[in-house]
Amino acid sequence: MSSPYSAIFAAPGAKGFSAAGFFGRLPLSMMGIGIVTMVSQLTGRYGLAGALSATMALSAAVCGPQVSRLVDRLGQRRVLRPATAIALVAVAGLLVSAQQRWPDWTLFVFSAGAGCVPSVGSMVRARWAAIYAGSPRELHTAYSAESVIDEVVFIVGPILSIGLSTAWFPEAGPLLAACFLAVGVYWLTAQHRTEPKPHPRTDHAGGSALSSPGLQVLVGVFVATGAIFGAVEVVTVAFAEEEGHKAAASLVLAVYALGSCLAGAVFGLLHLKGDPARRWVLGVCAMAVSMIPLQLVGNLPFLAVALFVAGLSIAPTMVTTMALVEQYVPRAKLTEGMTWTSTGLAVGVALGSSAAGWVVDAAGAAAGYAVPGVAGVLAAAGAFLGYRRLRPAPERVGVGTDVGDDEDKNESCVA
C-alpha cells in the first residue's frame, strides 16, 4: 500500500470501521439485482421484478437522508441499529412472500420497507471527516480510498448476488446481502471510539442540509450523473445480448468499474491545489465527453475499452464531490449532506434505467447509448450553470475538532 494510504489507515480504529463499511455497503450493489434475479426466477415476471427493485430504490432515496439527519443529531449507534432492524425484517418478509407466492401488494410493501437501509458509505466518510478535520490532504486520500472500495463493491456484489441466486436457490442473493448488512452495520456501530460526536444541541435552524445552494447544485448534477450509470448498465446488458454473449455483460461492466477503481487509487496519491469547484466541473465534463465513444460502439471489445476509459473520470469526480459537501454543509449536518448526493445518484439511476430500457425496446441496443450521452450533456450543463453558486468556496469556522471533542463551536458555512 502506498505511503499516503498507510498513513491514513494508521489512525486508531480506521481499519476497523473501513472494513465494516465494506461489508455494510455490499447490499448497495447486491440487493436490487438480487431482487430482480429472485423474482424473475420464481415468477418469470421481469416487469414485476423491475418494479420491485425500483420501489426499493425510491424508498431508499426518500428514507436515506432522513435516517442520516437523525444520525447527525443522535449518533450512529442509536439510529443505525433500529433502522437496519426494520430493513432486515422487511427483506425477510420480501423473501417469504416471494417464495410463498403471496399477493403482489405484499411484495411492494416489503420492498418499500427494505429501502430503510442506511447509507453506510456516508457513515464511514463522516468518521473520516471527524478524524481528519482540518487536514485536507489526509481527508482527500481517505475519500479516495472509500471511492476505490465503492468500486470494488460494485464489481464483487453483483457477481455474488446473481451467481448465488442462479446456482444455489433464488433467494440466496438477497439473503446474503441482508447478512452483509447486519454484519457491517452492527460491527460499525460497535466501534464507539471513532463514532462522530452527535449534535443534539447544535442549532439546526434552516432545516435540511439541502437548503445549502452549493449542495443543491451537487445533488442536481448527480441526478444526471446517476442517469449515466443506470443507462450504461441497462444498454450494455442489451448490447451484449444482441451480440450473442449476454454473460459477458457483467465482465464489461466490471471493466467500467475497474477504470474508476484505478483512477481513484491514483487520485488519492495526488495533492492538488486550486479551486475544487473548478476541478469538479472539469470532472463532470470529462464524464460527459467520455460518453461520445459509446455512440460509435460496434462490438464488445471496443465497448470494454470505451467503458474503461469512461470509468477513469468517475472516482476523481466523486472524491471531489465529497470534499465540496464537506465544505458547504455544516458539521452538524454532514452525514445528511453526503447522503443527499447518494440520493441524487439513486434517483438518476432509476430514471436512466427506465429511459434506456424504453429506447432499447424502440430502437435497439446501439441506439440506447444515446441516453447516457444526453444525460452527460445535462450533467455538464448543470455543472456550468451552477458553478457560480459553488464559488467562492465557503470557509468553515472553528472546524478543527477531533472525535470526542465537546460541542462543535461556530461550525457553520459562511456563504
PDB file of C-alpha atoms in Angstrom, residues 8 11 95 195 216 226 238 245 267 277 288 302 327 354 382 394 401:
ATOM      1  CA  ILE A   8      -4.451   7.409   6.949  1.00  0.00           C
ATOM      2  CA  ALA A  11      -5.164   6.212  12.705  1.00  0.00           C
ATOM      3  CA  LEU A  95     -38.189 -13.336   0.662  1.00  0.00           C
ATOM      4  CA  GLU A 195     -18.010   7.493  16.016  1.00  0.00           C
ATOM      5  CA  GLN A 216     -28.425  21.748  -4.345  1.00  0.00           C
ATOM      6  CA  GLY A 226     -26.810   8.706 -11.948  1.00  0.00           C
ATOM      7  CA  ALA A 238     -28.926  -5.414 -24.025  1.00  0.00           C
ATOM      8  CA  HIS A 245     -22.806 -13.029 -25.362  1.00  0.00           C
ATOM      9  CA  PHE A 267      -6.100  10.278  -7.439  1.00  0.00           C
ATOM     10  CA  ALA A 277     -15.245  23.583  -7.561  1.00  0.00           C
ATOM     11  CA  ALA A 288     -19.854  13.744 -20.429  1.00  0.00           C
ATOM     12  CA  PHE A 302     -14.435  -1.887 -28.355  1.00  0.00           C
ATOM     13  CA  GLN A 327     -17.088  22.459   2.634  1.00  0.00           C
ATOM     14  CA  SER A 354     -36.143   3.433 -17.404  1.00  0.00           C
ATOM     15  CA  GLY A 382     -25.908  21.749 -14.804  1.00  0.00           C
ATOM     16  CA  PRO A 394     -17.095  28.867   1.874  1.00  0.00           C
ATOM     17  CA  THR A 401     -12.200  19.240  16.017  1.00  0.00           C
TER      18      THR A 401
END
